[in-house]
mmCIF file of N, CA and C and ligand atoms in Angstrom:
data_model
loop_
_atom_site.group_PDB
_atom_site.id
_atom_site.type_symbol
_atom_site.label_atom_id
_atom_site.label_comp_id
_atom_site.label_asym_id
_atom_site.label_seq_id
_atom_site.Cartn_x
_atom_site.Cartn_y
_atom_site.Cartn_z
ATOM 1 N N UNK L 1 127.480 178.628 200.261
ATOM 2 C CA UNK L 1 128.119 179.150 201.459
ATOM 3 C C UNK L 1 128.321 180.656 201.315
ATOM 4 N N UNK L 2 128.203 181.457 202.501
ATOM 5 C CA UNK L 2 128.357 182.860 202.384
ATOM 6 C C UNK L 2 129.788 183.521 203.054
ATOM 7 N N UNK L 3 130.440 184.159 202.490
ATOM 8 C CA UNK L 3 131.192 184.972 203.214
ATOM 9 C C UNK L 3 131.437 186.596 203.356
ATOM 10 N N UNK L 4 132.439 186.533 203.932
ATOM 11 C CA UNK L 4 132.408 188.442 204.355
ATOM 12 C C UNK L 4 133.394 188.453 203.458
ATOM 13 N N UNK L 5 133.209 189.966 202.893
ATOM 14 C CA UNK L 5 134.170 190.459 201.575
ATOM 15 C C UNK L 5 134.586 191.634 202.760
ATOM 16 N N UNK L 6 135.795 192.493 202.903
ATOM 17 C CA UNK L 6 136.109 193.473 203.650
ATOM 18 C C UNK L 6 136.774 193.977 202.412
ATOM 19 N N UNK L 7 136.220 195.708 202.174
ATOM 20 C CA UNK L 7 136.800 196.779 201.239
ATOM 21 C C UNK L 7 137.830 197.195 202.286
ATOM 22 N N UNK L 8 139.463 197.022 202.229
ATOM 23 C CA UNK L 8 139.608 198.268 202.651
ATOM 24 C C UNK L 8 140.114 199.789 202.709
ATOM 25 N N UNK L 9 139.891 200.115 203.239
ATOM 26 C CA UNK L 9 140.193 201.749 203.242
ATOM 27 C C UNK L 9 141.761 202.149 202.388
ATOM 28 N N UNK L 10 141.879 202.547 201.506
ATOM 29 C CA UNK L 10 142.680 202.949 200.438
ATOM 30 C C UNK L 10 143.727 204.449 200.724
ATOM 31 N N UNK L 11 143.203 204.720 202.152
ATOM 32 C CA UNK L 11 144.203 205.775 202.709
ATOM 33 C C UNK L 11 142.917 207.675 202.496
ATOM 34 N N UNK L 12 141.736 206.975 202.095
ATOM 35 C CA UNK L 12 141.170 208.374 202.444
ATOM 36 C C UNK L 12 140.312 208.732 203.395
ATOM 37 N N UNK L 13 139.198 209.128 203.275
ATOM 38 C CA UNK L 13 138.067 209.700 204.619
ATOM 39 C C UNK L 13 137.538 207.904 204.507
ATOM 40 N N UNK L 14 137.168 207.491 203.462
ATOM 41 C CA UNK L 14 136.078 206.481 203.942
ATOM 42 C C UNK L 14 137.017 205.388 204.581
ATOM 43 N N UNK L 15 135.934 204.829 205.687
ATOM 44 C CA UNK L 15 136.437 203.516 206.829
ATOM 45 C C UNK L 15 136.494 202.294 205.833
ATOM 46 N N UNK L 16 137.207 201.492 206.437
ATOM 47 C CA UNK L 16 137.095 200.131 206.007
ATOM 48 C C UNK L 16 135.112 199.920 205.913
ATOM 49 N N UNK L 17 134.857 198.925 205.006
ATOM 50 C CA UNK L 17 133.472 198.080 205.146
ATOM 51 C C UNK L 17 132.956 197.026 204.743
ATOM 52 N N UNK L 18 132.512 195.871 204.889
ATOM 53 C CA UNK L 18 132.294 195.125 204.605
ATOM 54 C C UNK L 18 130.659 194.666 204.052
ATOM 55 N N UNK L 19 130.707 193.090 203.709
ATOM 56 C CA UNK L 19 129.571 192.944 203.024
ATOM 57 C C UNK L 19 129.398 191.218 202.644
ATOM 58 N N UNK L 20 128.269 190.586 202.794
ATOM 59 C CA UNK L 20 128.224 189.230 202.708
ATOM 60 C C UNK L 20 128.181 189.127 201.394
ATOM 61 N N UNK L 21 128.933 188.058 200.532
ATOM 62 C CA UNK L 21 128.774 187.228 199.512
ATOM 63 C C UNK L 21 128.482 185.616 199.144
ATOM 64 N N UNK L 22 127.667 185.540 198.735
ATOM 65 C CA UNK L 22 127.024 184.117 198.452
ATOM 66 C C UNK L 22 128.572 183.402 197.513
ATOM 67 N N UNK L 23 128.987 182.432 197.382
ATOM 68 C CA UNK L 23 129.878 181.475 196.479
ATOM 69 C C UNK L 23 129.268 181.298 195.007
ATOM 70 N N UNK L 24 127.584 181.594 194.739
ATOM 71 C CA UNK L 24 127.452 181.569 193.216
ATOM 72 C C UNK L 24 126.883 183.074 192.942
ATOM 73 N N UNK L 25 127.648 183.953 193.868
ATOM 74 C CA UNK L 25 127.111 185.637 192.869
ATOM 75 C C UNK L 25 128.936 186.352 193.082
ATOM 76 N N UNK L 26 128.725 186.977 192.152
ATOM 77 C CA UNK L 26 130.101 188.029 191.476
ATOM 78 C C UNK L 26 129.888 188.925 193.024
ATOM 79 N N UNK L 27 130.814 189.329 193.468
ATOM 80 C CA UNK L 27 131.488 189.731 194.367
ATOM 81 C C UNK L 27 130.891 190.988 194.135
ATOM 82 N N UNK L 28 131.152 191.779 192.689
ATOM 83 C CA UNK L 28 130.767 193.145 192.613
ATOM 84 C C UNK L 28 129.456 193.192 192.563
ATOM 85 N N UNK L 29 128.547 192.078 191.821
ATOM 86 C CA UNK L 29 126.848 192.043 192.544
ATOM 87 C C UNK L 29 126.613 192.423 193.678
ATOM 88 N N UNK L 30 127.583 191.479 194.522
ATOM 89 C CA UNK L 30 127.222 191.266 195.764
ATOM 90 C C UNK L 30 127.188 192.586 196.652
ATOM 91 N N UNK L 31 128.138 193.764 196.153
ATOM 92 C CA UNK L 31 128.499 194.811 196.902
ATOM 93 C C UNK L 31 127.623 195.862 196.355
ATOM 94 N N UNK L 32 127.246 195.564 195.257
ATOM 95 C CA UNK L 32 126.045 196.591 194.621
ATOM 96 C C UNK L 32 124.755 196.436 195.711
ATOM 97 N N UNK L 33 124.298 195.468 195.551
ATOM 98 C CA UNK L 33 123.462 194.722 196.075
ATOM 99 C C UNK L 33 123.240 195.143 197.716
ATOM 100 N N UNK L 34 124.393 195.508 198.198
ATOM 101 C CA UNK L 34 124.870 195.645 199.526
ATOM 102 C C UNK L 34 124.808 197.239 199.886
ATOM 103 N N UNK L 35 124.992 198.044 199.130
ATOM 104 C CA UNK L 35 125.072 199.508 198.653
ATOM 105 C C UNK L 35 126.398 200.186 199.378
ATOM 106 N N UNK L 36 127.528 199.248 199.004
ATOM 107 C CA UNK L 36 128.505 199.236 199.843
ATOM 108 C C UNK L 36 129.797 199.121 199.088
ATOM 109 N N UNK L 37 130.923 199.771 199.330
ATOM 110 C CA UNK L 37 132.344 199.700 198.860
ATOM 111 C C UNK L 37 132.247 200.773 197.864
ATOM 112 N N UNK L 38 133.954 201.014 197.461
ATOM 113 C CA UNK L 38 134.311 202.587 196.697
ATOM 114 C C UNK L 38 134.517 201.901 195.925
ATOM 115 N N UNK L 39 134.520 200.582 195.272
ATOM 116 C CA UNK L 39 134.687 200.295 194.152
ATOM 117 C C UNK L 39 133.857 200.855 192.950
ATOM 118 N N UNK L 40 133.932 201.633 191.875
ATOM 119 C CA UNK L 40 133.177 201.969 190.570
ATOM 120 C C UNK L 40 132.791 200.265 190.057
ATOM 121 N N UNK L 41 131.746 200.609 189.601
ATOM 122 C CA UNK L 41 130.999 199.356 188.449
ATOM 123 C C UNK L 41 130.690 200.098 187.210
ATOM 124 N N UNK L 42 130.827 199.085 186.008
ATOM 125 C CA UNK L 42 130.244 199.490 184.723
ATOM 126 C C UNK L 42 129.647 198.750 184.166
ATOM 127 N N UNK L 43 130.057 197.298 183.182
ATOM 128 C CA UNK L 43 129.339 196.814 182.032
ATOM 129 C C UNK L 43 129.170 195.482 183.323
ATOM 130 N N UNK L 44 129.467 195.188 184.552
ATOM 131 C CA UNK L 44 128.883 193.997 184.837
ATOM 132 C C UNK L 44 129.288 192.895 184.587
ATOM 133 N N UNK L 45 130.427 192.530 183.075
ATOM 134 C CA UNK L 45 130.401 191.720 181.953
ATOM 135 C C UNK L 45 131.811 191.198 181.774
ATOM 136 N N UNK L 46 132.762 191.886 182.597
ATOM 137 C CA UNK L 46 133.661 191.400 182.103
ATOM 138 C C UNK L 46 134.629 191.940 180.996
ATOM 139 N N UNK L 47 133.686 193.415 180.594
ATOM 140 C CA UNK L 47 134.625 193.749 179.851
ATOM 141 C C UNK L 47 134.927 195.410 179.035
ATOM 142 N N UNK L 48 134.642 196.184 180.779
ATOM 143 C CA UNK L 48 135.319 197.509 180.598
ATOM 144 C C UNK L 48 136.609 197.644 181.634
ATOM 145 N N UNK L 49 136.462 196.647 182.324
ATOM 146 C CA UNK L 49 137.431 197.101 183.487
ATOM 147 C C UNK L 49 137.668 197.567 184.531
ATOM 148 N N UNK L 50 136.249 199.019 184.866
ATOM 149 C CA UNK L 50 136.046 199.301 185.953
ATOM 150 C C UNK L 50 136.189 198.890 187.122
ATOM 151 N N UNK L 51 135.783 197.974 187.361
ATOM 152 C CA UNK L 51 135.510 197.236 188.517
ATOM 153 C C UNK L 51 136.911 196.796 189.181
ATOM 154 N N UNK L 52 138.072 196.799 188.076
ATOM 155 C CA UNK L 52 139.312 196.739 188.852
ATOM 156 C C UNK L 52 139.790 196.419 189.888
ATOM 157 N N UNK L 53 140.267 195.364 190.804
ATOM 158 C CA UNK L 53 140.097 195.553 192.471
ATOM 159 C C UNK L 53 141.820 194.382 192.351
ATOM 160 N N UNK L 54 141.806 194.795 193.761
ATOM 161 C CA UNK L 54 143.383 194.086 194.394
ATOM 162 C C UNK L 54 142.633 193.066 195.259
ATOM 163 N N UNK L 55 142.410 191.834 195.338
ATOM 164 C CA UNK L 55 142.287 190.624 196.260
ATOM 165 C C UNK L 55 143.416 191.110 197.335
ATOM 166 N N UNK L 56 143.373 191.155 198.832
ATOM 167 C CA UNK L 56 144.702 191.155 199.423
ATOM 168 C C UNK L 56 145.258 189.767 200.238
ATOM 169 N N UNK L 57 143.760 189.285 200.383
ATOM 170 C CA UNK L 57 143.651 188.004 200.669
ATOM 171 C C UNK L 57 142.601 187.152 200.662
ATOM 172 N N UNK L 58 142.317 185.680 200.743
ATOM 173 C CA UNK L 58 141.057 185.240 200.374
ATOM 174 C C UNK L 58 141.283 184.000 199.376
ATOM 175 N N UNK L 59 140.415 183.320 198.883
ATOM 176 C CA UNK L 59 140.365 182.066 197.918
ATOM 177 C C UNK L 59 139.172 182.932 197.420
ATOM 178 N N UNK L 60 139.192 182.748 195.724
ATOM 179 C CA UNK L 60 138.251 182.895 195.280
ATOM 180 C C UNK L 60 138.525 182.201 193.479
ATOM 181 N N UNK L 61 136.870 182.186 192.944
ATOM 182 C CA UNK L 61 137.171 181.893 191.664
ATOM 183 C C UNK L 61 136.505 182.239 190.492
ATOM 184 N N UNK L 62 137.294 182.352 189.379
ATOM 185 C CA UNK L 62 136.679 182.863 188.581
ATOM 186 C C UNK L 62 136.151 182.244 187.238
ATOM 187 N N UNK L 63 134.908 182.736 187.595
ATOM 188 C CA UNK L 63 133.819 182.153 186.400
ATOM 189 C C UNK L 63 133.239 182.687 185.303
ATOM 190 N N UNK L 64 134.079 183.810 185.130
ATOM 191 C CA UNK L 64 134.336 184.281 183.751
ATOM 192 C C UNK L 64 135.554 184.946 183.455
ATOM 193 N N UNK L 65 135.515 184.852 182.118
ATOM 194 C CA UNK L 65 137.453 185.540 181.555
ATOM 195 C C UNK L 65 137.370 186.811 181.997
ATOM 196 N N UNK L 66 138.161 187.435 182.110
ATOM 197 C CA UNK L 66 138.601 188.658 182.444
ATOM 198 C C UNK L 66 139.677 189.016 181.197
ATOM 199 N N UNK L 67 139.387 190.316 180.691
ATOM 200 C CA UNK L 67 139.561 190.488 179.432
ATOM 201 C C UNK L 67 141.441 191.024 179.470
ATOM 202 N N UNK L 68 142.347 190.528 178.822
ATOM 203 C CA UNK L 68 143.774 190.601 178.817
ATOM 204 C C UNK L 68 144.023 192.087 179.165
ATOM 205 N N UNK L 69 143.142 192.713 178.250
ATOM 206 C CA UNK L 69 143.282 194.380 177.618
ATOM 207 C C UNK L 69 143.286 195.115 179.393
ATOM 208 N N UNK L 70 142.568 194.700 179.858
ATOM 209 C CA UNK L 70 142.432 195.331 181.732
ATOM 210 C C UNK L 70 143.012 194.820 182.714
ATOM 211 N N UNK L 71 143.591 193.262 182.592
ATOM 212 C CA UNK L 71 144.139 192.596 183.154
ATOM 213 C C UNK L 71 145.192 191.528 182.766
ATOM 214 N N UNK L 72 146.772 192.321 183.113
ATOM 215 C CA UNK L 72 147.414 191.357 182.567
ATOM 216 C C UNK L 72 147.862 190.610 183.295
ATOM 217 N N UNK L 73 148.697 189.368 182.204
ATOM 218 C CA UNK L 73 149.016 188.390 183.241
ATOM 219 C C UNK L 73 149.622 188.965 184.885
ATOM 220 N N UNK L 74 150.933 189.591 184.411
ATOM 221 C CA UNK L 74 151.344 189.912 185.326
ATOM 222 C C UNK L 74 150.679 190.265 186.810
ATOM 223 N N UNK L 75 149.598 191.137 186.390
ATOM 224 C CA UNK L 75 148.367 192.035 187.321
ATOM 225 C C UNK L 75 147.809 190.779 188.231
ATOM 226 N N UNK L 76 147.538 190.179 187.038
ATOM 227 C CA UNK L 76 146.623 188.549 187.587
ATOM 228 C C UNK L 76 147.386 188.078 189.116
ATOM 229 N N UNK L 77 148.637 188.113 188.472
ATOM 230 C CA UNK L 77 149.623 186.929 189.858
ATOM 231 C C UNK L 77 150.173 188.063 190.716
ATOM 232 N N UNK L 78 149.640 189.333 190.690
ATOM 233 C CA UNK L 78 150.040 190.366 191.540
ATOM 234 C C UNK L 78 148.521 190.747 192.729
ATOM 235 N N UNK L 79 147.186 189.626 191.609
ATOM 236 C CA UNK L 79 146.309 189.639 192.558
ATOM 237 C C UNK L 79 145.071 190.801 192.396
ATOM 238 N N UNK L 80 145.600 191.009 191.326
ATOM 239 C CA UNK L 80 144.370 191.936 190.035
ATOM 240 C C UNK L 80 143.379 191.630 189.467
ATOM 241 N N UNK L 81 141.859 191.609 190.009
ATOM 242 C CA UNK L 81 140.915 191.008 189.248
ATOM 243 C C UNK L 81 139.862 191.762 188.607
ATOM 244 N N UNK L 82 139.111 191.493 187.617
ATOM 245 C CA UNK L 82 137.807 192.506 187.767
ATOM 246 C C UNK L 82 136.693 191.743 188.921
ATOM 247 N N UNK L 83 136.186 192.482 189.647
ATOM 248 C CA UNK L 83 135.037 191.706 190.450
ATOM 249 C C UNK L 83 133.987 191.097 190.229
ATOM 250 N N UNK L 84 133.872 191.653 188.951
ATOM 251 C CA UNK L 84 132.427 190.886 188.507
ATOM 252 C C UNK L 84 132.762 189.919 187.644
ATOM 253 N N UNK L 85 134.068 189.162 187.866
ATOM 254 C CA UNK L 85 134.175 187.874 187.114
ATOM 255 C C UNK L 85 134.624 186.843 188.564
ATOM 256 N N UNK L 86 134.734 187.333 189.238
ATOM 257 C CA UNK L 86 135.035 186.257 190.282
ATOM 258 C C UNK L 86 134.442 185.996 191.548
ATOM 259 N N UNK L 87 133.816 185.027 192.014
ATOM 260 C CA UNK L 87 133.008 185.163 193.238
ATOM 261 C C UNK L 87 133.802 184.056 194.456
ATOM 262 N N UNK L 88 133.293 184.203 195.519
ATOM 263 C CA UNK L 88 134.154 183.859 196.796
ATOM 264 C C UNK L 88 133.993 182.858 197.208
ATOM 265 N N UNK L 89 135.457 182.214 198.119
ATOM 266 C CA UNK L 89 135.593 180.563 198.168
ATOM 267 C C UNK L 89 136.406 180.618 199.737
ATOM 268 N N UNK L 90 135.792 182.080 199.972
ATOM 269 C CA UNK L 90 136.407 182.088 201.756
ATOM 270 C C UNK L 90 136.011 183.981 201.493
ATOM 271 N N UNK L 91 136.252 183.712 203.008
ATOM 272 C CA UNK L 91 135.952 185.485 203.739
ATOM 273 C C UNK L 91 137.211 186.167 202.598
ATOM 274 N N UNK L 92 137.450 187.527 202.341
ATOM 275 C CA UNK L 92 138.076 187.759 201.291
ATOM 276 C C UNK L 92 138.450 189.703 202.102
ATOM 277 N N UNK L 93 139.508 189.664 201.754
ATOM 278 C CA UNK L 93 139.753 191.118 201.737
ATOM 279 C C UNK L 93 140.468 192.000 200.009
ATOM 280 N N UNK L 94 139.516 192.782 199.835
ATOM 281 C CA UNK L 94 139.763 193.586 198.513
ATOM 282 C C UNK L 94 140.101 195.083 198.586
ATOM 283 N N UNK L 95 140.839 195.537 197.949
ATOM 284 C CA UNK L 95 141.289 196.827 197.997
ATOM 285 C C UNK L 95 141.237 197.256 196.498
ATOM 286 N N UNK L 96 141.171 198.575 196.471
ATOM 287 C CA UNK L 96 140.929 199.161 194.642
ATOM 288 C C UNK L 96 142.162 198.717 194.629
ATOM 289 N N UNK L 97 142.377 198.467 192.493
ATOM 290 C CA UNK L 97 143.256 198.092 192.271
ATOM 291 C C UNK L 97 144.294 199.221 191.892
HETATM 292 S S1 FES N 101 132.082 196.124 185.603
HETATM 293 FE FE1 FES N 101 132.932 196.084 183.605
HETATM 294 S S2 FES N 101 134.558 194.653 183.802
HETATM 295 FE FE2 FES N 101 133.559 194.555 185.722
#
């Protein structure tokens, strides 16, 4: 199943934008892929951190660990993920983290 991921706008020049995601690709694939969102990417992997992002709303899940050192618990239940460990389980809105 596919849904819409919406970046949004973080309070500078760039607009809100969006971008389709498949349910078995990483969210931050998906936006690479898309040539779309202010999110930075790095190792892909799970484990520099970059990719950093705020879920604001949405179901989604994650299918790989996300490393403590970038994400703590706390962050987690505040809705802190890296993107390229979690892919989408409904339309989703993300904001940098
Ligand atoms: S790109 Fe490195 S943790 Fe996501």
């Amino acid at each position: 199943m596919r849904h819409t991921i919406s970046v949004l706008n973080t309070g500078g020049l760039q607009s809100d934008t969006s971008f389709n995601c498949d349910e078995d690709v990483s969210v931050l694939h998906a936006m690479i892929h898309a040539g779309k969102g202010p999110i930075r990417h790095g190792c892909c992997g799970g484990a520099c951190g970059v990719c950093k992002a705020r879920i604001v709303s949405g179901d989604f899940y994650a299918f790989k660990p996300m490393s403590a050192v970038h994400v703590s618990e706390a962050e987690k239940k505040g809705g802190i993920v890296l993107l390229c460990c979690v892919q989408p389980r409904s339309d989703m809105r993300i904001a940098r983290g």
